Amino acid sequence: MADEITQDEAKGTAGYLLEMGMLKRAKRSGWWIAGVKDPETIAEHSFRTAVIGAVLALMEGADPAKVALLCTFHDTQETRVSDIPHIGRRYLTAASNEDVTADQVSAAHHSVRVGIQRIVEEYENSSSLEVLVAHDADKLECLVQAVEYREQGHQNVQNWIDTSAANLKTPSAQALAEAALNMTSVDWQKTYLR
């Protein structure tokens, strides 16, 4: 049986959901350094990261639902602190993702507050197979996005490709990265156009 929800908790939870809508408008700013004028949004990145995470989990024998959930929430804090490129992080001291999440859900329904904080805490601090796969999914999504931007004529994305590939831990992510690096963004349709 579900916990009862007060009017304040409903408002706090709805507020969190509205805040998450900002991720559909906020751009991944690191790509501006590479000359990408209109990069994907944080929500677009998170969606494909969740799909990649589920796929990698199936390949690695991890729980695909859990990995997709971890990936879905991995960048939700960026509604408050934005998407700070790695170079910018050298000059800033930011709150931890766990602290930002705690603030974001502070007025939400108790179960929502506890559940989302637990998801973020696990993503940030656990060494489980699911977390390893979720982190690989984030890196692999960045690599795939860089490959797509390179194909669109952006010349300064090789560092993103190299760094992402070098940090992949699972054999499945490494194999998918190698395959993606030897494909175009439309090669997938050749399977269906035979």
Coordinates of C-alpha atoms in Angstrom, one line a residue:
M1 CA 0.0 0.0 0.0
A2 CA 1.3 3.4 -1.0
D3 CA 2.2 6.0 1.7
E4 CA -0.3 8.8 2.0
I5 CA 0.8 12.1 0.4
T6 CA 0.2 15.5 1.9
Q7 CA -0.5 18.5 -0.2
D8 CA 2.9 19.9 0.6
E9 CA 4.6 16.6 -0.5
A10 CA 2.5 16.6 -3.7
K11 CA 3.6 20.1 -4.4
G12 CA 7.3 19.3 -3.6
T13 CA 7.2 16.2 -5.7
A14 CA 5.6 18.0 -8.6
G15 CA 8.1 20.7 -8.3
Y16 CA 10.9 18.2 -8.6
L17 CA 9.3 16.8 -11.8
L18 CA 9.0 20.3 -13.2
E19 CA 12.6 21.0 -12.4
M20 CA 13.7 17.9 -14.3
G21 CA 12.1 19.5 -17.3
M22 CA 15.0 21.9 -17.4
L23 CA 17.2 19.0 -18.5
K24 CA 15.3 19.1 -21.8
R25 CA 16.4 22.7 -22.4
A26 CA 19.9 22.7 -20.9
K27 CA 22.7 22.0 -23.4
R28 CA 25.8 19.8 -22.7
S29 CA 28.2 22.8 -22.6
G30 CA 31.5 20.8 -22.9
W31 CA 30.8 20.4 -26.6
W32 CA 31.1 24.2 -27.1
I33 CA 34.8 23.9 -26.5
A34 CA 34.9 21.5 -29.5
G35 CA 33.0 24.1 -31.6
V36 CA 29.6 22.4 -31.5
K37 CA 27.3 25.3 -31.5
D38 CA 24.1 23.4 -30.8
P39 CA 25.0 20.4 -28.7
E40 CA 22.5 17.8 -27.4
T41 CA 20.6 18.5 -24.2
I42 CA 21.4 16.9 -20.8
A43 CA 18.0 15.0 -21.2
E44 CA 19.0 13.7 -24.6
H45 CA 22.3 12.5 -23.2
S46 CA 20.7 10.9 -20.2
F47 CA 18.1 9.1 -22.4
R48 CA 20.7 7.5 -24.6
T49 CA 22.9 6.8 -21.6
A50 CA 20.0 4.8 -20.0
V51 CA 19.5 2.8 -23.2
I52 CA 23.2 2.1 -23.6
G53 CA 23.3 1.2 -19.9
A54 CA 20.5 -1.3 -20.3
V55 CA 22.2 -2.9 -23.4
L56 CA 25.5 -3.1 -21.6
A57 CA 23.9 -4.6 -18.6
L58 CA 22.3 -7.3 -20.7
M59 CA 25.7 -8.0 -22.2
E60 CA 27.6 -8.0 -18.9
G61 CA 25.0 -10.0 -16.9
A62 CA 24.0 -7.0 -14.7
D63 CA 20.4 -5.9 -13.9
P64 CA 19.3 -3.8 -16.9
A65 CA 16.5 -2.0 -15.1
K66 CA 18.8 -0.9 -12.3
V67 CA 21.5 0.3 -14.6
A68 CA 18.9 2.2 -16.7
L69 CA 17.6 3.8 -13.5
L70 CA 21.1 4.8 -12.4
C71 CA 21.8 6.3 -15.8
T72 CA 18.5 8.2 -15.8
F73 CA 19.4 10.0 -12.6
H74 CA 23.2 10.4 -13.1
D75 CA 23.1 14.1 -14.3
T76 CA 19.9 15.3 -12.7
Q77 CA 21.8 17.6 -10.4
E78 CA 22.8 19.8 -13.4
T79 CA 19.5 21.6 -13.1
R80 CA 21.1 23.4 -10.1
V81 CA 24.9 23.4 -11.0
S82 CA 24.7 23.2 -14.8
D83 CA 26.9 21.1 -17.0
I84 CA 30.3 22.3 -16.1
P85 CA 33.0 21.2 -18.6
H86 CA 36.0 19.3 -17.1
I87 CA 38.2 22.3 -17.7
G88 CA 35.9 24.5 -15.6
R89 CA 35.9 22.1 -12.7
R90 CA 39.5 23.0 -12.0
Y91 CA 38.4 26.4 -10.9
L92 CA 35.2 25.6 -9.0
T93 CA 34.3 23.9 -5.8
A94 CA 30.8 22.5 -6.2
A95 CA 28.5 20.7 -3.8
S96 CA 28.5 16.9 -4.2
N97 CA 25.8 15.3 -6.4
E98 CA 24.5 13.7 -3.3
D99 CA 24.0 17.1 -1.6
V100 CA 22.4 18.7 -4.7
T101 CA 20.0 15.8 -4.9
A102 CA 19.1 16.1 -1.3
D103 CA 18.2 19.7 -1.8
Q104 CA 16.3 18.9 -5.0
V105 CA 14.0 16.3 -3.3
S106 CA 13.9 17.9 0.1
A107 CA 10.2 18.8 -0.2
A108 CA 9.1 15.7 -2.1
H109 CA 7.1 12.7 -0.8
H110 CA 9.2 10.7 1.7
S111 CA 9.5 7.6 -0.5
V112 CA 10.5 9.7 -3.5
R113 CA 13.1 11.6 -1.4
V114 CA 14.6 8.5 0.1
G115 CA 14.5 6.5 -3.2
I116 CA 16.1 9.2 -5.4
Q117 CA 18.8 9.9 -2.8
R118 CA 19.6 6.2 -2.6
I119 CA 19.9 6.0 -6.4
V120 CA 22.3 8.9 -6.6
E121 CA 24.3 7.8 -3.6
E122 CA 24.8 4.4 -5.2
Y123 CA 25.8 5.8 -8.6
E124 CA 28.4 8.1 -6.9
N125 CA 29.8 5.7 -4.4
S126 CA 29.2 2.0 -5.1
S127 CA 31.5 -0.4 -7.0
S128 CA 28.8 -2.8 -7.9
L129 CA 28.6 -4.3 -11.4
E130 CA 25.5 -2.1 -12.1
V131 CA 27.4 1.1 -11.2
L132 CA 30.4 0.0 -13.2
V133 CA 28.2 -0.6 -16.2
A134 CA 26.3 2.7 -15.7
H135 CA 29.6 4.7 -15.6
D136 CA 30.7 2.9 -18.8
A137 CA 27.3 3.8 -20.4
D138 CA 28.0 7.5 -19.7
K139 CA 31.4 7.3 -21.2
L140 CA 30.2 5.3 -24.2
E141 CA 27.4 7.7 -24.9
C142 CA 29.9 10.5 -24.9
L143 CA 32.1 8.6 -27.4
V144 CA 29.2 7.8 -29.7
Q145 CA 28.1 11.5 -29.6
A146 CA 31.6 12.6 -30.4
V147 CA 31.7 10.2 -33.4
E148 CA 28.4 11.7 -34.6
Y149 CA 29.7 15.3 -34.2
R150 CA 32.9 14.3 -36.0
E151 CA 30.9 13.0 -38.8
Q152 CA 29.0 16.3 -39.0
G153 CA 32.4 18.1 -39.5
H154 CA 33.4 19.0 -36.0
Q155 CA 37.2 18.6 -36.0
N156 CA 38.0 19.0 -32.3
V157 CA 36.2 16.0 -30.8
Q158 CA 39.0 13.4 -30.9
N159 CA 40.0 14.1 -27.3
W160 CA 36.5 13.2 -26.2
I161 CA 36.7 10.0 -28.2
D162 CA 40.1 9.0 -26.9
T163 CA 39.4 9.9 -23.2
S164 CA 36.0 8.1 -23.3
A165 CA 37.5 5.0 -24.9
A166 CA 40.5 4.9 -22.5
N167 CA 38.2 5.0 -19.5
L168 CA 35.8 2.1 -20.4
K169 CA 36.1 -0.8 -18.0
T170 CA 33.8 -3.6 -19.3
P171 CA 34.6 -5.8 -22.2
S172 CA 31.2 -5.1 -23.7
A173 CA 31.6 -1.3 -23.6
Q174 CA 35.1 -1.6 -25.1
A175 CA 33.8 -3.8 -27.9
L176 CA 30.9 -1.5 -28.7
A177 CA 33.2 1.5 -28.7
E178 CA 35.5 -0.2 -31.2
A179 CA 32.5 -1.1 -33.4
A180 CA 31.1 2.5 -33.2
L181 CA 34.5 4.0 -34.2
N182 CA 34.4 2.0 -37.4
M183 CA 30.8 2.8 -38.4
T184 CA 28.9 5.8 -39.6
S185 CA 25.8 7.1 -37.9
V186 CA 23.5 5.6 -40.6
D187 CA 25.2 2.2 -40.9
W188 CA 22.5 0.7 -38.6
Q189 CA 19.9 0.9 -41.4
K190 CA 21.9 -1.3 -43.7
T191 CA 20.6 -4.3 -41.7
Y192 CA 17.1 -3.4 -42.8
L193 CA 17.8 -2.2 -46.3
R194 CA 19.1 -5.5 -47.7

